PDB file of C-alpha atoms in Angstrom:
ATOM      1  CA  MET A   1      73.648 127.164  76.377  1.00  0.00           C
ATOM      2  CA  LEU A   2      70.708 126.526  78.676  1.00  0.00           C
ATOM      3  CA  TYR A   3      67.236 127.969  78.326  1.00  0.00           C
ATOM      4  CA  THR A   4      63.985 127.996  80.222  1.00  0.00           C
ATOM      5  CA  TYR A   5      60.744 127.381  78.395  1.00  0.00           C
ATOM      6  CA  ARG A   6      59.785 130.981  79.106  1.00  0.00           C
ATOM      7  CA  GLN A   7      62.985 132.240  77.485  1.00  0.00           C
ATOM      8  CA  LEU A   8      62.324 130.270  74.319  1.00  0.00           C
ATOM      9  CA  ARG A   9      58.767 131.520  74.121  1.00  0.00           C
ATOM     10  CA  GLY A  10      60.077 135.043  74.744  1.00  0.00           C
ATOM     11  CA  GLU A  11      62.226 134.583  71.636  1.00  0.00           C
ATOM     12  CA  ARG A  12      58.957 133.859  69.789  1.00  0.00           C
ATOM     13  CA  TYR A  13      59.489 130.125  69.467  1.00  0.00           C
ATOM     14  CA  SER A  14      56.116 128.419  69.318  1.00  0.00           C
ATOM     15  CA  ARG A  15      55.463 125.213  71.240  1.00  0.00           C
ATOM     16  CA  ARG A  16      55.468 123.306  67.966  1.00  0.00           C
ATOM     17  CA  THR A  17      58.819 124.835  66.944  1.00  0.00           C
ATOM     18  CA  ILE A  18      60.355 123.877  70.282  1.00  0.00           C
ATOM     19  CA  ASP A  19      59.104 120.286  69.895  1.00  0.00           C
ATOM     20  CA  THR A  20      60.561 120.196  66.367  1.00  0.00           C
ATOM     21  CA  LEU A  21      63.966 121.421  67.587  1.00  0.00           C
ATOM     22  CA  VAL A  22      63.978 118.781  70.317  1.00  0.00           C
ATOM     23  CA  ALA A  23      63.029 116.045  67.840  1.00  0.00           C
ATOM     24  CA  ALA A  24      65.855 117.156  65.529  1.00  0.00           C
ATOM     25  CA  GLY A  25      68.385 117.162  68.385  1.00  0.00           C
ATOM     26  CA  THR A  26      69.065 120.887  68.078  1.00  0.00           C
ATOM     27  CA  LEU A  27      67.692 121.276  71.584  1.00  0.00           C
ATOM     28  CA  ARG A  28      67.870 118.658  74.324  1.00  0.00           C
ATOM     29  CA  ARG A  29      65.554 118.365  77.281  1.00  0.00           C
ATOM     30  CA  ALA A  30      67.413 118.778  80.550  1.00  0.00           C
ATOM     31  CA  GLY A  31      64.800 118.299  83.241  1.00  0.00           C
ATOM     32  CA  ARG A  32      62.640 121.411  83.203  1.00  0.00           C
ATOM     33  CA  PHE A  33      65.153 123.166  80.969  1.00  0.00           C
ATOM     34  CA  PHE A  34      66.430 122.980  77.413  1.00  0.00           C
ATOM     35  CA  ALA A  35      70.065 122.632  76.385  1.00  0.00           C
ATOM     36  CA  SER A  36      71.797 123.397  73.118  1.00  0.00           C
ATOM     37  CA  ARG A  37      73.606 120.613  71.293  1.00  0.00           C
ATOM     38  CA  SER A  38      76.967 122.003  72.446  1.00  0.00           C
ATOM     39  CA  GLU A  39      76.127 121.983  76.155  1.00  0.00           C
ATOM     40  CA  ASP A  40      78.246 119.662  78.319  1.00  0.00           C
ATOM     41  CA  ASP A  41      76.663 116.230  78.764  1.00  0.00           C
ATOM     42  CA  VAL A  42      77.637 116.306  82.462  1.00  0.00           C
ATOM     43  CA  VAL A  43      75.498 119.388  83.040  1.00  0.00           C
ATOM     44  CA  VAL A  44      72.594 118.016  81.014  1.00  0.00           C
ATOM     45  CA  GLU A  45      72.618 114.706  82.916  1.00  0.00           C
ATOM     46  CA  ALA A  46      72.643 116.459  86.287  1.00  0.00           C
ATOM     47  CA  LEU A  47      69.674 118.612  85.290  1.00  0.00           C
ATOM     48  CA  ARG A  48      67.786 115.565  84.063  1.00  0.00           C
ATOM     49  CA  ARG A  49      68.200 114.119  87.545  1.00  0.00           C
ATOM     50  CA  GLY A  50      66.681 117.271  89.040  1.00  0.00           C
ATOM     51  CA  LEU A  51      70.039 118.479  90.402  1.00  0.00           C
ATOM     52  CA  ARG A  52      71.716 121.881  90.063  1.00  0.00           C
ATOM     53  CA  PRO A  53      75.397 121.977  88.968  1.00  0.00           C
ATOM     54  CA  THR A  54      77.633 124.063  91.218  1.00  0.00           C
ATOM     55  CA  CYS A  55      81.245 124.405  92.440  1.00  0.00           C
ATOM     56  CA  LEU A  56      83.779 122.966  89.941  1.00  0.00           C
ATOM     57  CA  THR A  57      81.098 121.674  87.555  1.00  0.00           C
ATOM     58  CA  ALA A  58      79.463 125.103  87.317  1.00  0.00           C
ATOM     59  CA  ALA A  59      82.871 126.786  87.071  1.00  0.00           C
ATOM     60  CA  GLU A  60      83.757 124.696  84.032  1.00  0.00           C
ATOM     61  CA  HIS A  61      80.358 125.516  82.512  1.00  0.00           C
ATOM     62  CA  HIS A  62      81.148 129.237  82.881  1.00  0.00           C
ATOM     63  CA  GLY A  63      84.646 128.857  81.450  1.00  0.00           C
ATOM     64  CA  LEU A  64      86.510 129.730  84.655  1.00  0.00           C
ATOM     65  CA  TRP A  65      89.975 128.433  85.498  1.00  0.00           C
ATOM     66  CA  ILE A  66      89.460 125.320  87.552  1.00  0.00           C
ATOM     67  CA  PRO A  67      91.863 123.436  89.811  1.00  0.00           C
ATOM     68  CA  PRO A  68      91.994 119.655  89.339  1.00  0.00           C
ATOM     69  CA  GLY A  69      89.028 117.860  90.864  1.00  0.00           C
ATOM     70  CA  SER A  70      86.707 114.941  90.294  1.00  0.00           C
ATOM     71  CA  GLY A  71      83.004 114.231  90.357  1.00  0.00           C
ATOM     72  CA  THR A  72      79.961 116.224  89.333  1.00  0.00           C
ATOM     73  CA  HIS A  73      79.273 118.895  91.961  1.00  0.00           C
ATOM     74  CA  VAL A  74      75.581 119.498  92.574  1.00  0.00           C
ATOM     75  CA  HIS A  75      72.950 120.988  94.842  1.00  0.00           C
ATOM     76  CA  GLY A  76      69.658 119.152  95.117  1.00  0.00           C
ATOM     77  CA  ARG A  77      66.269 118.943  96.733  1.00  0.00           C
ATOM     78  CA  ARG A  78      65.795 116.569  99.669  1.00  0.00           C
ATOM     79  CA  ARG A  79      63.789 113.987  97.766  1.00  0.00           C
ATOM     80  CA  VAL A  80      66.161 113.862  94.807  1.00  0.00           C
ATOM     81  CA  ASP A  81      68.782 111.108  94.920  1.00  0.00           C
ATOM     82  CA  VAL A  82      72.406 112.123  94.421  1.00  0.00           C
ATOM     83  CA  PRO A  83      74.492 109.338  92.789  1.00  0.00           C
ATOM     84  CA  ASP A  84      77.552 108.162  94.695  1.00  0.00           C
ATOM     85  CA  SER A  85      79.796 109.428  91.880  1.00  0.00           C
ATOM     86  CA  TYR A  86      78.473 112.971  92.417  1.00  0.00           C
ATOM     87  CA  VAL A  87      79.693 115.476  95.014  1.00  0.00           C
ATOM     88  CA  GLY A  88      76.695 116.746  96.960  1.00  0.00           C
ATOM     89  CA  HIS A  89      76.646 120.322  98.257  1.00  0.00           C
ATOM     90  CA  GLY A  90      73.558 120.140 100.394  1.00  0.00           C
ATOM     91  CA  TRP A  91      69.889 120.794  99.789  1.00  0.00           C
ATOM     92  CA  HIS A  92      67.609 123.673  98.934  1.00  0.00           C
ATOM     93  CA  ARG A  93      63.881 124.249  99.053  1.00  0.00           C
ATOM     94  CA  VAL A  94      63.906 126.753  96.227  1.00  0.00           C
ATOM     95  CA  TRP A  95      66.866 127.289  93.891  1.00  0.00           C
ATOM     96  CA  PRO A  96      67.848 130.948  94.459  1.00  0.00           C
ATOM     97  CA  GLU A  97      68.604 131.820  90.826  1.00  0.00           C
ATOM     98  CA  ASP A  98      66.712 131.903  87.534  1.00  0.00           C
ATOM     99  CA  LEU A  99      69.127 129.695  85.606  1.00  0.00           C
ATOM    100  CA  PRO A 100      69.798 126.137  86.774  1.00  0.00           C
ATOM    101  CA  VAL A 101      73.608 126.244  86.884  1.00  0.00           C
ATOM    102  CA  ALA A 102      75.061 128.167  89.823  1.00  0.00           C
ATOM    103  CA  SER A 103      76.327 131.624  88.910  1.00  0.00           C
ATOM    104  CA  PRO A 104      80.000 132.456  89.612  1.00  0.00           C
ATOM    105  CA  ALA A 105      78.997 134.171  92.856  1.00  0.00           C
ATOM    106  CA  LEU A 106      76.915 131.230  94.072  1.00  0.00           C
ATOM    107  CA  LEU A 107      79.370 128.525  92.995  1.00  0.00           C
ATOM    108  CA  ILE A 108      82.195 130.286  94.861  1.00  0.00           C
ATOM    109  CA  GLU A 109      80.081 130.380  98.001  1.00  0.00           C
ATOM    110  CA  HIS A 110      79.424 126.640  97.636  1.00  0.00           C
ATOM    111  CA  ALA A 111      83.086 125.924  96.801  1.00  0.00           C
ATOM    112  CA  ALA A 112      84.131 127.609 100.056  1.00  0.00           C
ATOM    113  CA  ARG A 113      82.887 124.544 101.944  1.00  0.00           C
ATOM    114  CA  CYS A 114      84.217 121.998  99.483  1.00  0.00           C
ATOM    115  CA  LEU A 115      87.628 123.021  98.148  1.00  0.00           C
ATOM    116  CA  ASP A 116      90.963 124.065  99.577  1.00  0.00           C
ATOM    117  CA  PRO A 117      90.910 127.840 100.227  1.00  0.00           C
ATOM    118  CA  LEU A 118      93.599 128.469  97.586  1.00  0.00           C
ATOM    119  CA  ASP A 119      91.486 126.653  94.992  1.00  0.00           C
ATOM    120  CA  VAL A 120      88.528 128.875  95.892  1.00  0.00           C
ATOM    121  CA  GLY A 121      90.839 131.820  95.306  1.00  0.00           C
ATOM    122  CA  ILE A 122      91.579 130.549  91.799  1.00  0.00           C
ATOM    123  CA  LEU A 123      87.859 130.558  90.996  1.00  0.00           C
ATOM    124  CA  ALA A 124      87.438 134.069  92.418  1.00  0.00           C
ATOM    125  CA  ASP A 125      90.423 135.463  90.501  1.00  0.00           C
ATOM    126  CA  SER A 126      89.134 133.976  87.261  1.00  0.00           C
ATOM    127  CA  ALA A 127      85.590 135.264  87.764  1.00  0.00           C
ATOM    128  CA  LEU A 128      86.894 138.766  88.537  1.00  0.00           C
ATOM    129  CA  ARG A 129      89.205 138.776  85.526  1.00  0.00           C
ATOM    130  CA  GLN A 130      86.401 137.727  83.182  1.00  0.00           C
ATOM    131  CA  GLY A 131      84.019 140.311  84.609  1.00  0.00           C
ATOM    132  CA  ARG A 132      81.646 137.594  85.813  1.00  0.00           C
ATOM    133  CA  LEU A 133      81.980 138.657  89.446  1.00  0.00           C
ATOM    134  CA  HIS A 134      81.908 142.163  90.886  1.00  0.00           C
ATOM    135  CA  GLU A 135      83.669 143.392  93.989  1.00  0.00           C
ATOM    136  CA  SER A 136      80.330 144.125  95.669  1.00  0.00           C
ATOM    137  CA  GLN A 137      79.308 140.479  95.185  1.00  0.00           C
ATOM    138  CA  LEU A 138      82.642 139.324  96.553  1.00  0.00           C
ATOM    139  CA  ASP A 139      82.076 141.433  99.678  1.00  0.00           C
ATOM    140  CA  VAL A 140      78.826 139.562 100.315  1.00  0.00           C
ATOM    141  CA  ILE A 141      80.502 136.189  99.781  1.00  0.00           C
ATOM    142  CA  ARG A 142      83.318 137.049 102.201  1.00  0.00           C
ATOM    143  CA  GLY A 143      80.775 137.539 104.963  1.00  0.00           C
ATOM    144  CA  ALA A 144      79.248 134.082 104.413  1.00  0.00           C
ATOM    145  CA  VAL A 145      82.276 131.790 104.176  1.00  0.00           C
ATOM    146  CA  PRO A 146      84.654 130.219 106.736  1.00  0.00           C
ATOM    147  CA  ARG A 147      87.531 132.386 107.947  1.00  0.00           C
ATOM    148  CA  PRO A 148      90.330 130.575 106.045  1.00  0.00           C
ATOM    149  CA  VAL A 149      88.479 131.164 102.785  1.00  0.00           C
ATOM    150  CA  ARG A 150      87.686 134.750 103.740  1.00  0.00           C
ATOM    151  CA  ARG A 151      91.425 135.434 104.152  1.00  0.00           C
ATOM    152  CA  VAL A 152      91.962 134.213 100.591  1.00  0.00           C
ATOM    153  CA  LEU A 153      89.019 136.078  99.065  1.00  0.00           C
ATOM    154  CA  THR A 154      90.221 139.315 100.677  1.00  0.00           C
ATOM    155  CA  ARG A 155      93.237 138.983  98.397  1.00  0.00           C
ATOM    156  CA  ALA A 156      91.362 138.015  95.211  1.00  0.00           C
ATOM    157  CA  SER A 157      92.514 139.923  92.139  1.00  0.00           C
ATOM    158  CA  ALA A 158      91.479 140.408  88.531  1.00  0.00           C
ATOM    159  CA  SER A 159      95.128 140.784  87.478  1.00  0.00           C
ATOM    160  CA  ALA A 160      96.023 137.073  87.465  1.00  0.00           C
ATOM    161  CA  GLU A 161      96.524 135.481  84.052  1.00  0.00           C
ATOM    162  CA  SER A 162      96.270 131.814  85.051  1.00  0.00           C
ATOM    163  CA  GLY A 163      95.117 129.540  87.840  1.00  0.00           C
ATOM    164  CA  THR A 164      98.703 128.554  88.636  1.00  0.00           C
ATOM    165  CA  GLU A 165      99.627 132.209  89.028  1.00  0.00           C
ATOM    166  CA  SER A 166      96.662 132.775  91.338  1.00  0.00           C
ATOM    167  CA  LYS A 167      97.548 129.877  93.616  1.00  0.00           C
ATOM    168  CA  VAL A 168     101.219 130.782  94.008  1.00  0.00           C
ATOM    169  CA  ARG A 169     100.508 134.497  94.468  1.00  0.00           C
ATOM    170  CA  LEU A 170      97.958 133.746  97.167  1.00  0.00           C
ATOM    171  CA  TYR A 171     100.396 131.376  98.867  1.00  0.00           C
ATOM    172  CA  PHE A 172     102.863 134.242  99.297  1.00  0.00           C
ATOM    173  CA  GLN A 173     100.236 136.814 100.245  1.00  0.00           C
ATOM    174  CA  LEU A 174      98.798 134.637 103.005  1.00  0.00           C
ATOM    175  CA  ARG A 175     102.299 134.501 104.522  1.00  0.00           C
ATOM    176  CA  ASN A 176     102.777 138.275 104.239  1.00  0.00           C
ATOM    177  CA  ILE A 177     105.604 137.792 101.766  1.00  0.00           C
ATOM    178  CA  PRO A 178     105.777 140.785  99.384  1.00  0.00           C
ATOM    179  CA  VAL A 179     104.724 139.731  95.902  1.00  0.00           C
ATOM    180  CA  ARG A 180     103.579 141.558  92.773  1.00  0.00           C
ATOM    181  CA  ALA A 181     101.985 140.063  89.684  1.00  0.00           C
ATOM    182  CA  GLN A 182     102.720 140.837  86.035  1.00  0.00           C
ATOM    183  CA  VAL A 183     105.708 143.089  86.682  1.00  0.00           C
ATOM    184  CA  GLU A 184     107.661 144.664  83.825  1.00  0.00           C
ATOM    185  CA  ILE A 185     111.424 144.443  84.463  1.00  0.00           C
ATOM    186  CA  PRO A 186     113.616 146.459  82.051  1.00  0.00           C
ATOM    187  CA  GLY A 187     115.964 144.148  80.203  1.00  0.00           C
ATOM    188  CA  VAL A 188     113.903 141.069  81.070  1.00  0.00           C
ATOM    189  CA  GLY A 189     110.298 141.805  80.144  1.00  0.00           C
ATOM    190  CA  ARG A 190     107.098 141.055  81.987  1.00  0.00           C
ATOM    191  CA  VAL A 191     107.278 138.336  84.624  1.00  0.00           C
ATOM    192  CA  ASP A 192     104.439 136.451  86.270  1.00  0.00           C
ATOM    193  CA  LEU A 193     105.432 137.182  89.882  1.00  0.00           C
ATOM    194  CA  LEU A 194     108.144 139.242  91.506  1.00  0.00           C
ATOM    195  CA  VAL A 195     108.654 138.111  95.086  1.00  0.00           C
ATOM    196  CA  GLY A 196     110.454 140.557  97.333  1.00  0.00           C
ATOM    197  CA  ARG A 197     113.057 142.577  95.431  1.00  0.00           C
ATOM    198  CA  ARG A 198     114.744 140.045  93.136  1.00  0.00           C
ATOM    199  CA  TRP A 199     112.994 136.664  93.014  1.00  0.00           C
ATOM    200  CA  ILE A 200     111.164 136.022  89.749  1.00  0.00           C
ATOM    201  CA  VAL A 201     108.621 133.197  89.769  1.00  0.00           C
ATOM    202  CA  GLU A 202     107.356 132.070  86.372  1.00  0.00           C
ATOM    203  CA  LEU A 203     104.336 129.783  86.063  1.00  0.00           C
ATOM    204  CA  ASP A 204     104.588 127.532  83.026  1.00  0.00           C
ATOM    205  CA  SER A 205     101.261 126.123  81.853  1.00  0.00           C
ATOM    206  CA  ARG A 206     100.837 122.749  80.176  1.00  0.00           C
ATOM    207  CA  ALA A 207     100.163 124.463  76.855  1.00  0.00           C
ATOM    208  CA  HIS A 208     103.230 126.718  76.731  1.00  0.00           C
ATOM    209  CA  HIS A 209     106.998 126.674  77.119  1.00  0.00           C
ATOM    210  CA  THR A 210     107.223 123.047  75.987  1.00  0.00           C
ATOM    211  CA  GLY A 211     108.743 123.458  72.522  1.00  0.00           C
ATOM    212  CA  GLU A 212     112.454 123.815  71.858  1.00  0.00           C
ATOM    213  CA  SER A 213     112.140 127.487  70.883  1.00  0.00           C
ATOM    214  CA  GLY A 214     110.129 128.252  74.015  1.00  0.00           C
ATOM    215  CA  TYR A 215     112.664 126.456  76.181  1.00  0.00           C
ATOM    216  CA  GLU A 216     115.549 128.432  74.673  1.00  0.00           C
ATOM    217  CA  TYR A 217     113.672 131.734  75.043  1.00  0.00           C
ATOM    218  CA  ASP A 218     112.888 131.081  78.700  1.00  0.00           C
ATOM    219  CA  ARG A 219     116.506 130.202  79.524  1.00  0.00           C
ATOM    220  CA  GLU A 220     117.756 133.290  77.713  1.00  0.00           C
ATOM    221  CA  ARG A 221     115.423 135.434  79.811  1.00  0.00           C
ATOM    222  CA  ASP A 222     116.589 133.712  82.984  1.00  0.00           C
ATOM    223  CA  GLY A 223     120.187 134.485  82.036  1.00  0.00           C
ATOM    224  CA  CYS A 224     119.413 138.142  81.384  1.00  0.00           C
ATOM    225  CA  ALA A 225     117.612 138.367  84.716  1.00  0.00           C
ATOM    226  CA  LEU A 226     120.584 136.858  86.548  1.00  0.00           C
ATOM    227  CA  GLN A 227     122.951 139.401  84.997  1.00  0.00           C
ATOM    228  CA  LEU A 228     120.670 142.142  86.342  1.00  0.00           C
ATOM    229  CA  GLY A 229     120.690 140.683  89.867  1.00  0.00           C
ATOM    230  CA  TYR A 230     117.483 138.611  89.783  1.00  0.00           C
ATOM    231  CA  PHE A 231     117.060 134.861  90.164  1.00  0.00           C
ATOM    232  CA  THR A 232     114.248 132.778  88.687  1.00  0.00           C
ATOM    233  CA  THR A 233     112.162 129.816  89.775  1.00  0.00           C
ATOM    234  CA  ARG A 234     109.959 128.110  87.194  1.00  0.00           C
ATOM    235  CA  LEU A 235     106.946 126.107  88.334  1.00  0.00           C
ATOM    236  CA  THR A 236     104.944 123.805  86.095  1.00  0.00           C
ATOM    237  CA  HIS A 237     101.234 122.994  86.309  1.00  0.00           C
ATOM    238  CA  THR A 238     102.133 119.628  87.860  1.00  0.00           C
ATOM    239  CA  MET A 239     104.357 121.250  90.489  1.00  0.00           C
ATOM    240  CA  VAL A 240     101.582 123.656  91.513  1.00  0.00           C
ATOM    241  CA  PHE A 241      98.754 121.127  91.607  1.00  0.00           C
ATOM    242  CA  GLY A 242     100.066 117.571  91.589  1.00  0.00           C
ATOM    243  CA  GLN A 243     103.160 118.156  93.748  1.00  0.00           C
ATOM    244  CA  TRP A 244     102.047 121.132  95.812  1.00  0.00           C
ATOM    245  CA  GLY A 245     103.385 119.815  99.126  1.00  0.00           C
ATOM    246  CA  GLN A 246     106.908 119.471  97.731  1.00  0.00           C
ATOM    247  CA  THR A 247     106.625 122.830  95.995  1.00  0.00           C
ATOM    248  CA  GLN A 248     105.606 124.599  99.206  1.00  0.00           C
ATOM    249  CA  THR A 249     108.663 123.174 100.934  1.00  0.00           C
ATOM    250  CA  ARG A 250     110.879 124.452  98.133  1.00  0.00           C
ATOM    251  CA  LEU A 251     109.353 127.924  98.241  1.00  0.00           C
ATOM    252  CA  ALA A 252     109.632 128.059 102.032  1.00  0.00           C
ATOM    253  CA  GLN A 253     113.331 127.192 101.883  1.00  0.00           C
ATOM    254  CA  ILE A 254     113.998 130.060  99.502  1.00  0.00           C
ATOM    255  CA  THR A 255     112.045 132.603 101.562  1.00  0.00           C
ATOM    256  CA  ALA A 256     113.820 131.417 104.718  1.00  0.00           C
ATOM    257  CA  SER A 257     117.146 132.332 103.082  1.00  0.00           C
ATOM    258  CA  ARG A 258     115.875 135.920 102.676  1.00  0.00           C
ATOM    259  CA  GLN A 259     117.777 136.196  99.387  1.00  0.00           C
ATOM    260  CA  HIS A 260     114.623 137.516  97.723  1.00  0.00           C
ATOM    261  CA  LEU A 261     114.719 140.628  99.921  1.00  0.00           C
ATOM    262  CA  LEU A 262     118.146 141.774  98.716  1.00  0.00           C
ATOM    263  CA  PRO A 263     117.981 144.580  96.105  1.00  0.00           C
ATOM    264  CA  PRO A 264     119.313 143.361  92.718  1.00  0.00           C
ATOM    265  CA  GLU A 265     121.968 146.053  92.512  1.00  0.00           C
ATOM    266  CA  ARG A 266     123.260 145.154  95.963  1.00  0.00           C
ATOM    267  CA  TRP A 267     123.560 141.480  94.953  1.00  0.00           C
ATOM    268  CA  ILE A 268     125.577 142.513  91.886  1.00  0.00           C
ATOM    269  CA  ARG A 269     127.951 144.608  94.031  1.00  0.00           C
ATOM    270  CA  SER A 270     128.411 141.700  96.445  1.00  0.00           C
ATOM    271  CA  ARG A 271     129.411 139.451  93.562  1.00  0.00           C
ATOM    272  CA  ARG A 272     131.978 141.967  92.341  1.00  0.00           C
ATOM    273  CA  ALA A 273     133.515 142.489  95.762  1.00  0.00           C
TER     274      ALA A 273
END
């Protein structure tokens, strides 16, 4: 947590009490602000340098889903040096917000000129899902960002359950390929994405589906889906982020076949014929 001096005094902390908490390490000075012991050292160090965390650094601070990235992303004042290891996002005369770390709305606006548009969409989906961003704020952001990012943000949704799901869903939507998220299919259960009429796309995170029981369960579901006329593609975190070029090619090949547009029952009849 981060606090201003005014906030601490508003909580009836005296100046002496604040100094005592700092001396004990319960609070840490972070430039003109105070940080709790649990606050990320990256954020504290940036504030000590007179910089304002934004983009991916601010997103992690707020607990949003974040695509892979490196460096500490900051906004600064013109006379404040930005280390080479940091990612600078420009300069400001007066920071536009009360708290020193960019809000979800502001960090998304900054990310629009730093990240791939699909990665900006991941941040927007996460902020909407967590209730940290409202549709009215998103409307304002759409009017201030480059067109490729605006196309993504127009399709932002609070329904996504992971960053991998957001990225793949947006990939299909930007190509006008029919896709629905979190669809309940009788006899199969809820699936991450249903593309067209019969193509199930499941997004396996690094934390799930890795054990033997999970592997067996997933394959059993895939078999049930196939019997009902669906086919399944499973994408891992690495395939969506580390091997995205190869994954796009694979997805494009499947959509080019148009097999996803065939109704499941029609596919079953064709197999019986």
